[in-house]
PDB file of C-alpha atoms in Angstrom:
ATOM      1  CA  MET A   1     184.424  22.847 167.224  1.00  0.00           C
ATOM      2  CA  PRO A   2     182.486  21.943 170.601  1.00  0.00           C
ATOM      3  CA  ASP A   3     179.370  22.544 170.787  1.00  0.00           C
ATOM      4  CA  SER A   4     179.471  24.080 174.575  1.00  0.00           C
ATOM      5  CA  LEU A   5     182.292  26.384 172.270  1.00  0.00           C
ATOM      6  CA  GLN A   6     180.135  27.571 169.267  1.00  0.00           C
ATOM      7  CA  ALA A   7     177.474  27.659 172.515  1.00  0.00           C
ATOM      8  CA  ILE A   8     179.911  30.721 174.347  1.00  0.00           C
ATOM      9  CA  LEU A   9     180.979  32.369 170.332  1.00  0.00           C
ATOM     10  CA  LEU A  10     177.571  33.215 169.604  1.00  0.00           C
ATOM     11  CA  GLY A  11     176.851  34.591 173.382  1.00  0.00           C
ATOM     12  CA  ILE A  12     179.665  37.213 172.930  1.00  0.00           C
ATOM     13  CA  ILE A  13     178.443  37.897 169.033  1.00  0.00           C
ATOM     14  CA  GLU A  14     175.197  38.836 170.476  1.00  0.00           C
ATOM     15  CA  GLY A  15     176.083  40.552 173.769  1.00  0.00           C
ATOM     16  CA  ILE A  16     178.393  42.333 171.678  1.00  0.00           C
ATOM     17  CA  THR A  17     175.830  43.703 169.042  1.00  0.00           C
ATOM     18  CA  GLU A  18     172.708  43.292 170.360  1.00  0.00           C
ATOM     19  CA  PHE A  19     173.516  47.309 171.337  1.00  0.00           C
ATOM     20  CA  LEU A  20     176.246  48.757 169.556  1.00  0.00           C
ATOM     21  CA  PRO A  21     175.355  50.188 166.613  1.00  0.00           C
ATOM     22  CA  ILE A  22     176.620  46.853 164.191  1.00  0.00           C
ATOM     23  CA  SER A  23     173.676  44.897 163.893  1.00  0.00           C
ATOM     24  CA  SER A  24     172.996  41.574 166.350  1.00  0.00           C
ATOM     25  CA  THR A  25     170.738  40.230 163.776  1.00  0.00           C
ATOM     26  CA  GLY A  26     173.640  40.589 160.731  1.00  0.00           C
ATOM     27  CA  HIS A  27     176.258  39.552 162.805  1.00  0.00           C
ATOM     28  CA  LEU A  28     174.463  36.037 164.804  1.00  0.00           C
ATOM     29  CA  LEU A  29     173.283  35.184 160.544  1.00  0.00           C
ATOM     30  CA  VAL A  30     177.110  35.623 159.339  1.00  0.00           C
ATOM     31  CA  ALA A  31     178.249  33.351 162.049  1.00  0.00           C
ATOM     32  CA  GLU A  32     175.421  31.204 161.346  1.00  0.00           C
ATOM     33  CA  HIS A  33     176.726  30.874 158.194  1.00  0.00           C
ATOM     34  CA  TRP A  34     180.146  28.928 159.198  1.00  0.00           C
ATOM     35  CA  LEU A  35     178.705  27.497 162.561  1.00  0.00           C
ATOM     36  CA  GLY A  36     175.646  26.411 161.562  1.00  0.00           C
ATOM     37  CA  ALA A  37     172.071  27.659 162.162  1.00  0.00           C
ATOM     38  CA  ARG A  38     170.575  27.172 165.680  1.00  0.00           C
ATOM     39  CA  SER A  39     167.268  26.709 167.135  1.00  0.00           C
ATOM     40  CA  GLU A  40     165.036  29.601 166.534  1.00  0.00           C
ATOM     41  CA  LEU A  41     164.379  29.098 170.667  1.00  0.00           C
ATOM     42  CA  PHE A  42     168.519  29.661 170.636  1.00  0.00           C
ATOM     43  CA  ASN A  43     168.296  32.285 168.958  1.00  0.00           C
ATOM     44  CA  ILE A  44     165.670  33.955 171.506  1.00  0.00           C
ATOM     45  CA  ALA A  45     167.472  32.967 174.798  1.00  0.00           C
ATOM     46  CA  ILE A  46     170.964  35.293 174.161  1.00  0.00           C
ATOM     47  CA  GLN A  47     168.776  37.966 172.593  1.00  0.00           C
ATOM     48  CA  ALA A  48     166.642  37.883 176.175  1.00  0.00           C
ATOM     49  CA  GLY A  49     170.451  37.554 178.079  1.00  0.00           C
ATOM     50  CA  ALA A  50     171.369  40.686 176.033  1.00  0.00           C
ATOM     51  CA  ILE A  51     168.078  42.210 177.453  1.00  0.00           C
ATOM     52  CA  LEU A  52     168.543  41.479 181.136  1.00  0.00           C
ATOM     53  CA  ALA A  53     171.710  43.012 180.752  1.00  0.00           C
ATOM     54  CA  VAL A  54     170.688  46.586 180.024  1.00  0.00           C
ATOM     55  CA  VAL A  55     167.585  46.709 182.894  1.00  0.00           C
ATOM     56  CA  PHE A  56     170.850  45.815 184.940  1.00  0.00           C
ATOM     57  CA  ILE A  57     172.312  48.823 184.109  1.00  0.00           C
ATOM     58  CA  TYR A  58     169.334  50.870 183.961  1.00  0.00           C
ATOM     59  CA  TRP A  59     167.134  49.448 186.962  1.00  0.00           C
ATOM     60  CA  ARG A  60     167.711  52.853 188.797  1.00  0.00           C
ATOM     61  CA  LYS A  61     166.781  54.822 185.524  1.00  0.00           C
ATOM     62  CA  LEU A  62     163.351  52.728 185.499  1.00  0.00           C
ATOM     63  CA  TRP A  63     163.129  52.269 189.024  1.00  0.00           C
ATOM     64  CA  ALA A  64     162.609  56.378 189.579  1.00  0.00           C
ATOM     65  CA  LEU A  65     160.978  56.943 186.587  1.00  0.00           C
ATOM     66  CA  ALA A  66     158.160  53.936 187.903  1.00  0.00           C
ATOM     67  CA  LEU A  67     157.889  56.175 191.153  1.00  0.00           C
ATOM     68  CA  ALA A  68     157.358  59.360 189.985  1.00  0.00           C
ATOM     69  CA  PHE A  69     154.914  58.239 186.960  1.00  0.00           C
ATOM     70  CA  LEU A  70     152.597  56.774 189.882  1.00  0.00           C
ATOM     71  CA  GLY A  71     153.038  60.438 191.164  1.00  0.00           C
ATOM     72  CA  ARG A  72     153.828  59.143 194.581  1.00  0.00           C
ATOM     73  CA  ARG A  73     156.700  62.063 194.411  1.00  0.00           C
ATOM     74  CA  ASP A  74     158.932  63.910 192.108  1.00  0.00           C
ATOM     75  CA  MET A  75     162.625  61.767 192.290  1.00  0.00           C
ATOM     76  CA  ILE A  76     166.370  62.523 191.412  1.00  0.00           C
ATOM     77  CA  ASP A  77     167.243  60.846 187.907  1.00  0.00           C
ATOM     78  CA  PRO A  78     170.008  58.641 189.164  1.00  0.00           C
ATOM     79  CA  ASP A  79     172.303  59.130 186.099  1.00  0.00           C
ATOM     80  CA  THR A  80     172.315  62.624 185.545  1.00  0.00           C
ATOM     81  CA  GLY A  81     171.361  64.097 189.299  1.00  0.00           C
ATOM     82  CA  THR A  82     168.398  66.443 187.907  1.00  0.00           C
ATOM     83  CA  LEU A  83     165.279  66.580 189.619  1.00  0.00           C
ATOM     84  CA  LEU A  84     162.652  63.883 187.689  1.00  0.00           C
ATOM     85  CA  GLN A  85     159.635  66.100 187.946  1.00  0.00           C
ATOM     86  CA  VAL A  86     156.070  63.812 187.965  1.00  0.00           C
ATOM     87  CA  GLY A  87     154.975  65.405 184.756  1.00  0.00           C
ATOM     88  CA  GLU A  88     157.700  65.056 183.296  1.00  0.00           C
ATOM     89  CA  ALA A  89     158.585  60.719 184.284  1.00  0.00           C
ATOM     90  CA  ARG A  90     154.830  60.589 182.868  1.00  0.00           C
ATOM     91  CA  ALA A  91     155.007  62.410 179.525  1.00  0.00           C
ATOM     92  CA  TYR A  92     158.188  59.990 179.105  1.00  0.00           C
ATOM     93  CA  VAL A  93     157.106  56.926 179.849  1.00  0.00           C
ATOM     94  CA  LEU A  94     153.906  57.667 177.529  1.00  0.00           C
ATOM     95  CA  LYS A  95     156.615  58.512 175.104  1.00  0.00           C
ATOM     96  CA  LEU A  96     158.661  55.260 175.634  1.00  0.00           C
ATOM     97  CA  LEU A  97     155.135  53.147 175.542  1.00  0.00           C
ATOM     98  CA  GLY A  98     154.289  54.764 172.725  1.00  0.00           C
ATOM     99  CA  ALA A  99     157.003  54.401 170.887  1.00  0.00           C
ATOM    100  CA  PHE A 100     156.786  50.391 171.859  1.00  0.00           C
ATOM    101  CA  ALA A 101     153.041  50.578 170.613  1.00  0.00           C
ATOM    102  CA  VAL A 102     154.043  51.772 167.513  1.00  0.00           C
ATOM    103  CA  THR A 103     156.600  49.364 166.808  1.00  0.00           C
ATOM    104  CA  ALA A 104     154.423  46.073 168.324  1.00  0.00           C
ATOM    105  CA  VAL A 105     151.693  46.933 165.582  1.00  0.00           C
ATOM    106  CA  GLY A 106     154.222  47.430 162.842  1.00  0.00           C
ATOM    107  CA  GLY A 107     155.737  44.135 163.720  1.00  0.00           C
ATOM    108  CA  LEU A 108     152.826  42.082 164.323  1.00  0.00           C
ATOM    109  CA  LEU A 109     151.676  43.576 160.400  1.00  0.00           C
ATOM    110  CA  VAL A 110     155.050  42.626 158.963  1.00  0.00           C
ATOM    111  CA  LYS A 111     154.210  39.316 160.428  1.00  0.00           C
ATOM    112  CA  LYS A 112     150.797  38.654 159.338  1.00  0.00           C
ATOM    113  CA  LEU A 113     151.998  39.582 155.737  1.00  0.00           C
ATOM    114  CA  GLY A 114     154.574  36.696 155.990  1.00  0.00           C
ATOM    115  CA  TRP A 115     157.838  38.236 155.951  1.00  0.00           C
ATOM    116  CA  GLU A 116     160.956  36.374 156.250  1.00  0.00           C
ATOM    117  CA  LEU A 117     164.773  37.487 156.743  1.00  0.00           C
ATOM    118  CA  PRO A 118     167.164  36.431 154.302  1.00  0.00           C
ATOM    119  CA  LYS A 119     169.491  33.711 155.118  1.00  0.00           C
ATOM    120  CA  GLU A 120     172.172  34.722 151.908  1.00  0.00           C
ATOM    121  CA  ILE A 121     174.627  36.971 152.782  1.00  0.00           C
ATOM    122  CA  HIS A 122     175.221  39.543 150.388  1.00  0.00           C
ATOM    123  CA  PRO A 123     172.330  41.413 150.912  1.00  0.00           C
ATOM    124  CA  ILE A 124     173.309  41.312 155.317  1.00  0.00           C
ATOM    125  CA  ALA A 125     176.742  42.644 153.654  1.00  0.00           C
ATOM    126  CA  TRP A 126     175.101  45.336 151.501  1.00  0.00           C
ATOM    127  CA  ALA A 127     172.813  46.282 154.643  1.00  0.00           C
ATOM    128  CA  PHE A 128     176.378  46.679 156.840  1.00  0.00           C
ATOM    129  CA  ILE A 129     177.232  49.294 154.250  1.00  0.00           C
ATOM    130  CA  ILE A 130     174.072  51.099 153.831  1.00  0.00           C
ATOM    131  CA  GLY A 131     173.738  51.564 157.261  1.00  0.00           C
ATOM    132  CA  ALA A 132     177.413  53.045 157.731  1.00  0.00           C
ATOM    133  CA  VAL A 133     176.730  55.919 154.837  1.00  0.00           C
ATOM    134  CA  TRP A 134     173.390  56.271 156.502  1.00  0.00           C
ATOM    135  CA  MET A 135     175.124  56.711 160.330  1.00  0.00           C
ATOM    136  CA  ILE A 136     178.294  58.844 158.737  1.00  0.00           C
ATOM    137  CA  VAL A 137     175.535  61.344 156.843  1.00  0.00           C
ATOM    138  CA  ALA A 138     173.052  61.128 159.773  1.00  0.00           C
ATOM    139  CA  GLU A 139     175.546  61.914 162.131  1.00  0.00           C
ATOM    140  CA  GLN A 140     176.767  64.670 160.255  1.00  0.00           C
ATOM    141  CA  LEU A 141     173.150  65.948 159.626  1.00  0.00           C
ATOM    142  CA  ALA A 142     173.150  65.989 163.223  1.00  0.00           C
ATOM    143  CA  ALA A 143     176.314  67.840 164.750  1.00  0.00           C
ATOM    144  CA  ARG A 144     174.580  70.826 162.459  1.00  0.00           C
ATOM    145  CA  ARG A 145     171.439  70.864 163.849  1.00  0.00           C
ATOM    146  CA  ALA A 146     172.757  70.545 167.940  1.00  0.00           C
ATOM    147  CA  LEU A 147     175.012  73.378 166.479  1.00  0.00           C
ATOM    148  CA  ALA A 148     172.140  75.550 165.435  1.00  0.00           C
ATOM    149  CA  THR A 149     169.535  74.511 168.465  1.00  0.00           C
ATOM    150  CA  GLY A 150     171.995  73.269 171.180  1.00  0.00           C
ATOM    151  CA  GLU A 151     172.005  70.339 173.009  1.00  0.00           C
ATOM    152  CA  ARG A 152     168.420  68.726 173.909  1.00  0.00           C
ATOM    153  CA  THR A 153     167.843  65.711 175.559  1.00  0.00           C
ATOM    154  CA  GLU A 154     164.113  66.357 175.339  1.00  0.00           C
ATOM    155  CA  VAL A 155     162.361  63.229 173.055  1.00  0.00           C
ATOM    156  CA  SER A 156     159.293  64.771 171.136  1.00  0.00           C
ATOM    157  CA  TRP A 157     155.940  62.817 170.881  1.00  0.00           C
ATOM    158  CA  THR A 158     157.044  62.924 166.817  1.00  0.00           C
ATOM    159  CA  THR A 159     160.556  61.094 167.985  1.00  0.00           C
ATOM    160  CA  ALA A 160     159.042  58.719 169.603  1.00  0.00           C
ATOM    161  CA  VAL A 161     156.655  57.732 167.056  1.00  0.00           C
ATOM    162  CA  LEU A 162     159.604  57.467 164.382  1.00  0.00           C
ATOM    163  CA  VAL A 163     161.821  55.842 167.047  1.00  0.00           C
ATOM    164  CA  GLY A 164     158.997  53.166 166.760  1.00  0.00           C
ATOM    165  CA  ILE A 165     158.619  52.326 163.376  1.00  0.00           C
ATOM    166  CA  ALA A 166     162.414  52.834 162.833  1.00  0.00           C
ATOM    167  CA  GLN A 167     162.373  49.569 165.029  1.00  0.00           C
ATOM    168  CA  VAL A 168     159.988  48.165 162.525  1.00  0.00           C
ATOM    169  CA  VAL A 169     162.512  48.723 159.494  1.00  0.00           C
ATOM    170  CA  ALA A 170     165.059  47.839 161.526  1.00  0.00           C
ATOM    171  CA  GLY A 171     163.830  43.964 162.401  1.00  0.00           C
ATOM    172  CA  VAL A 172     162.916  43.504 158.641  1.00  0.00           C
ATOM    173  CA  PHE A 173     166.344  44.203 156.857  1.00  0.00           C
ATOM    174  CA  PRO A 174     169.203  42.545 159.063  1.00  0.00           C
ATOM    175  CA  GLY A 175     172.470  44.368 159.078  1.00  0.00           C
ATOM    176  CA  THR A 176     170.460  47.725 159.877  1.00  0.00           C
ATOM    177  CA  SER A 177     171.174  47.970 163.412  1.00  0.00           C
ATOM    178  CA  ARG A 178     168.092  49.012 165.810  1.00  0.00           C
ATOM    179  CA  SER A 179     169.927  50.425 168.074  1.00  0.00           C
ATOM    180  CA  ALA A 180     171.924  52.900 165.144  1.00  0.00           C
ATOM    181  CA  THR A 181     168.589  53.479 163.190  1.00  0.00           C
ATOM    182  CA  THR A 182     166.638  54.745 166.941  1.00  0.00           C
ATOM    183  CA  ILE A 183     169.381  56.336 168.277  1.00  0.00           C
ATOM    184  CA  PHE A 184     169.940  58.574 164.728  1.00  0.00           C
ATOM    185  CA  ILE A 185     166.607  59.058 163.784  1.00  0.00           C
ATOM    186  CA  ALA A 186     166.159  60.521 167.965  1.00  0.00           C
ATOM    187  CA  LEU A 187     169.378  62.490 166.957  1.00  0.00           C
ATOM    188  CA  LEU A 188     167.384  64.121 163.723  1.00  0.00           C
ATOM    189  CA  THR A 189     164.429  64.779 165.079  1.00  0.00           C
ATOM    190  CA  GLY A 190     165.557  67.080 167.862  1.00  0.00           C
ATOM    191  CA  THR A 191     167.089  64.923 170.487  1.00  0.00           C
ATOM    192  CA  THR A 192     170.672  66.340 170.112  1.00  0.00           C
ATOM    193  CA  SER A 193     172.000  64.964 172.789  1.00  0.00           C
ATOM    194  CA  ARG A 194     173.800  61.770 172.370  1.00  0.00           C
ATOM    195  CA  ALA A 195     173.585  60.499 175.686  1.00  0.00           C
ATOM    196  CA  ALA A 196     170.022  61.136 175.869  1.00  0.00           C
ATOM    197  CA  ALA A 197     169.025  59.630 171.917  1.00  0.00           C
ATOM    198  CA  THR A 198     171.078  57.017 173.277  1.00  0.00           C
ATOM    199  CA  GLU A 199     169.342  56.390 176.280  1.00  0.00           C
ATOM    200  CA  PHE A 200     165.820  56.888 175.312  1.00  0.00           C
ATOM    201  CA  ALA A 201     167.190  53.838 172.317  1.00  0.00           C
ATOM    202  CA  PHE A 202     167.642  51.113 174.851  1.00  0.00           C
ATOM    203  CA  LEU A 203     165.022  51.823 177.135  1.00  0.00           C
ATOM    204  CA  VAL A 204     162.307  51.657 174.483  1.00  0.00           C
ATOM    205  CA  GLY A 205     164.529  48.186 173.195  1.00  0.00           C
ATOM    206  CA  ILE A 206     163.521  46.193 176.662  1.00  0.00           C
ATOM    207  CA  PRO A 207     159.477  46.756 176.227  1.00  0.00           C
ATOM    208  CA  THR A 208     160.334  45.261 172.131  1.00  0.00           C
ATOM    209  CA  MET A 209     162.530  42.730 172.886  1.00  0.00           C
ATOM    210  CA  PHE A 210     160.973  41.273 175.669  1.00  0.00           C
ATOM    211  CA  ALA A 211     157.310  41.042 173.811  1.00  0.00           C
ATOM    212  CA  ALA A 212     159.286  39.826 170.444  1.00  0.00           C
ATOM    213  CA  THR A 213     161.092  37.334 172.683  1.00  0.00           C
ATOM    214  CA  GLY A 214     157.735  36.292 174.663  1.00  0.00           C
ATOM    215  CA  TYR A 215     155.940  36.215 171.240  1.00  0.00           C
ATOM    216  CA  ASP A 216     158.686  34.059 170.031  1.00  0.00           C
ATOM    217  CA  LEU A 217     158.701  31.852 173.088  1.00  0.00           C
ATOM    218  CA  LEU A 218     155.490  31.204 173.075  1.00  0.00           C
ATOM    219  CA  LYS A 219     155.465  30.000 168.907  1.00  0.00           C
ATOM    220  CA  VAL A 220     158.315  27.340 169.820  1.00  0.00           C
ATOM    221  CA  PHE A 221     156.936  26.304 172.633  1.00  0.00           C
ATOM    222  CA  LYS A 222     153.237  25.893 171.192  1.00  0.00           C
ATOM    223  CA  ASN A 223     154.879  23.940 168.103  1.00  0.00           C
ATOM    224  CA  GLY A 224     157.358  21.717 170.528  1.00  0.00           C
ATOM    225  CA  GLU A 225     160.570  23.008 169.291  1.00  0.00           C
ATOM    226  CA  ALA A 226     161.504  23.552 172.760  1.00  0.00           C
ATOM    227  CA  MET A 227     161.878  19.629 173.526  1.00  0.00           C
ATOM    228  CA  HIS A 228     164.415  18.792 170.734  1.00  0.00           C
ATOM    229  CA  GLU A 229     166.577  22.201 172.441  1.00  0.00           C
ATOM    230  CA  ASP A 230     170.347  21.595 173.740  1.00  0.00           C
ATOM    231  CA  TRP A 231     169.449  23.056 177.024  1.00  0.00           C
ATOM    232  CA  SER A 232     173.380  22.856 178.310  1.00  0.00           C
ATOM    233  CA  SER A 233     174.244  25.219 175.164  1.00  0.00           C
ATOM    234  CA  LEU A 234     171.299  27.209 175.407  1.00  0.00           C
ATOM    235  CA  GLY A 235     171.988  28.308 179.375  1.00  0.00           C
ATOM    236  CA  ILE A 236     175.730  29.073 178.769  1.00  0.00           C
ATOM    237  CA  ALA A 237     174.878  31.540 175.632  1.00  0.00           C
ATOM    238  CA  PHE A 238     172.307  33.187 177.365  1.00  0.00           C
ATOM    239  CA  VAL A 239     174.253  33.635 180.717  1.00  0.00           C
ATOM    240  CA  VAL A 240     177.856  34.948 178.199  1.00  0.00           C
ATOM    241  CA  SER A 241     174.980  37.109 176.238  1.00  0.00           C
ATOM    242  CA  MET A 242     174.333  38.898 179.446  1.00  0.00           C
ATOM    243  CA  ILE A 243     177.776  39.221 180.945  1.00  0.00           C
ATOM    244  CA  THR A 244     178.992  40.054 177.261  1.00  0.00           C
ATOM    245  CA  ALA A 245     176.725  42.614 177.178  1.00  0.00           C
ATOM    246  CA  PHE A 246     176.300  44.392 180.542  1.00  0.00           C
ATOM    247  CA  ILE A 247     180.490  44.867 179.681  1.00  0.00           C
ATOM    248  CA  ALA A 248     179.148  45.993 175.912  1.00  0.00           C
ATOM    249  CA  VAL A 249     176.457  48.821 176.993  1.00  0.00           C
ATOM    250  CA  LYS A 250     178.405  50.575 179.908  1.00  0.00           C
ATOM    251  CA  TRP A 251     181.503  50.514 177.228  1.00  0.00           C
ATOM    252  CA  LEU A 252     179.300  52.309 174.976  1.00  0.00           C
ATOM    253  CA  LEU A 253     177.427  54.727 177.073  1.00  0.00           C
ATOM    254  CA  ARG A 254     181.429  55.879 178.444  1.00  0.00           C
ATOM    255  CA  TYR A 255     182.291  56.396 174.355  1.00  0.00           C
ATOM    256  CA  ILE A 256     179.543  58.466 173.224  1.00  0.00           C
ATOM    257  CA  ARG A 257     180.215  60.880 175.699  1.00  0.00           C
ATOM    258  CA  SER A 258     183.394  62.126 174.095  1.00  0.00           C
ATOM    259  CA  HIS A 259     183.046  60.063 170.300  1.00  0.00           C
ATOM    260  CA  ARG A 260     181.332  59.992 167.539  1.00  0.00           C
ATOM    261  CA  PHE A 261     179.651  56.908 166.027  1.00  0.00           C
ATOM    262  CA  THR A 262     182.279  57.360 162.981  1.00  0.00           C
ATOM    263  CA  ALA A 263     184.639  54.077 164.178  1.00  0.00           C
ATOM    264  CA  PHE A 264     181.240  51.815 164.427  1.00  0.00           C
ATOM    265  CA  ALA A 265     180.449  52.991 160.598  1.00  0.00           C
ATOM    266  CA  VAL A 266     183.837  52.428 159.495  1.00  0.00           C
ATOM    267  CA  TYR A 267     183.715  48.148 160.325  1.00  0.00           C
ATOM    268  CA  ARG A 268     180.241  47.948 159.234  1.00  0.00           C
ATOM    269  CA  ILE A 269     182.254  48.791 155.802  1.00  0.00           C
ATOM    270  CA  VAL A 270     184.848  46.844 155.705  1.00  0.00           C
ATOM    271  CA  LEU A 271     182.899  43.958 157.023  1.00  0.00           C
ATOM    272  CA  GLY A 272     180.260  44.568 154.359  1.00  0.00           C
ATOM    273  CA  VAL A 273     183.346  44.999 151.621  1.00  0.00           C
ATOM    274  CA  ALA A 274     184.662  41.536 152.817  1.00  0.00           C
ATOM    275  CA  LEU A 275     181.749  39.803 152.838  1.00  0.00           C
ATOM    276  CA  LEU A 276     181.130  40.401 149.151  1.00  0.00           C
ATOM    277  CA  LEU A 277     184.504  40.208 148.680  1.00  0.00           C
ATOM    278  CA  LEU A 278     185.297  36.350 150.639  1.00  0.00           C
ATOM    279  CA  LEU A 279     181.470  34.777 150.120  1.00  0.00           C
ATOM    280  CA  PRO A 280     179.562  34.012 146.841  1.00  0.00           C
ATOM    281  CA  ALA A 281     176.266  35.503 145.822  1.00  0.00           C
ATOM    282  CA  THR A 282     174.447  32.483 146.850  1.00  0.00           C
ATOM    283  CA  ALA A 283     176.104  32.179 150.025  1.00  0.00           C
TER     284      ALA A 283
END
């Protein structure tokens, strides 16, 4: 397969899976099993493309939060049309930063301990399946909580801290999915609105993933790996990832208004079982 076509394919995979609750890391590791491993810089670049897409989607919300946080004036939430007061904006931004801080500390600790992502397919396949079971159970529990307490869009400090921890766990175990883990932690800890839980998970992912990208970029340039990179393929994959992620996130935000996450769980189980059956344990 031509290298440019591989770059397009990997960009599409990253763009679709980064924010859908099906695990981008797991899919990329599976894809590399057949297409061959790519450089660390390549994987960083396509992830950055997906992050940038979410910034474009939420730029009005981010701008409104920034203005309100700085205390200039109350703002209108561009997504809901409701009044976003200065105090509310500051509390929300502080919770985003708090969740990010927990993730940053936990992520640095994991790196200091020398943790590396598993390359074998079977652990990833099991993570797909176990993550799917977790999604089904968590969604049932969250639905019961929503019936008991009503729809709540507020994000508590407990939720913010646990979302930060969830991001670390998802980073350690490829196949679990950062978006799935954080969304359902939010749903189970009080933010019963699927839209609000998803928005918080996506927004906290922006500083988290930019920081991780910056950290890895510094490491790659420091050890000289960047000098041997195929920049044309990298550029193609970056653009494809950004465009695909933009479309995927826009679709997901509409989908969750009237649908549960069950379809994603079923997909994960089918993929996990297929990988276990079709590939040897040492693959």
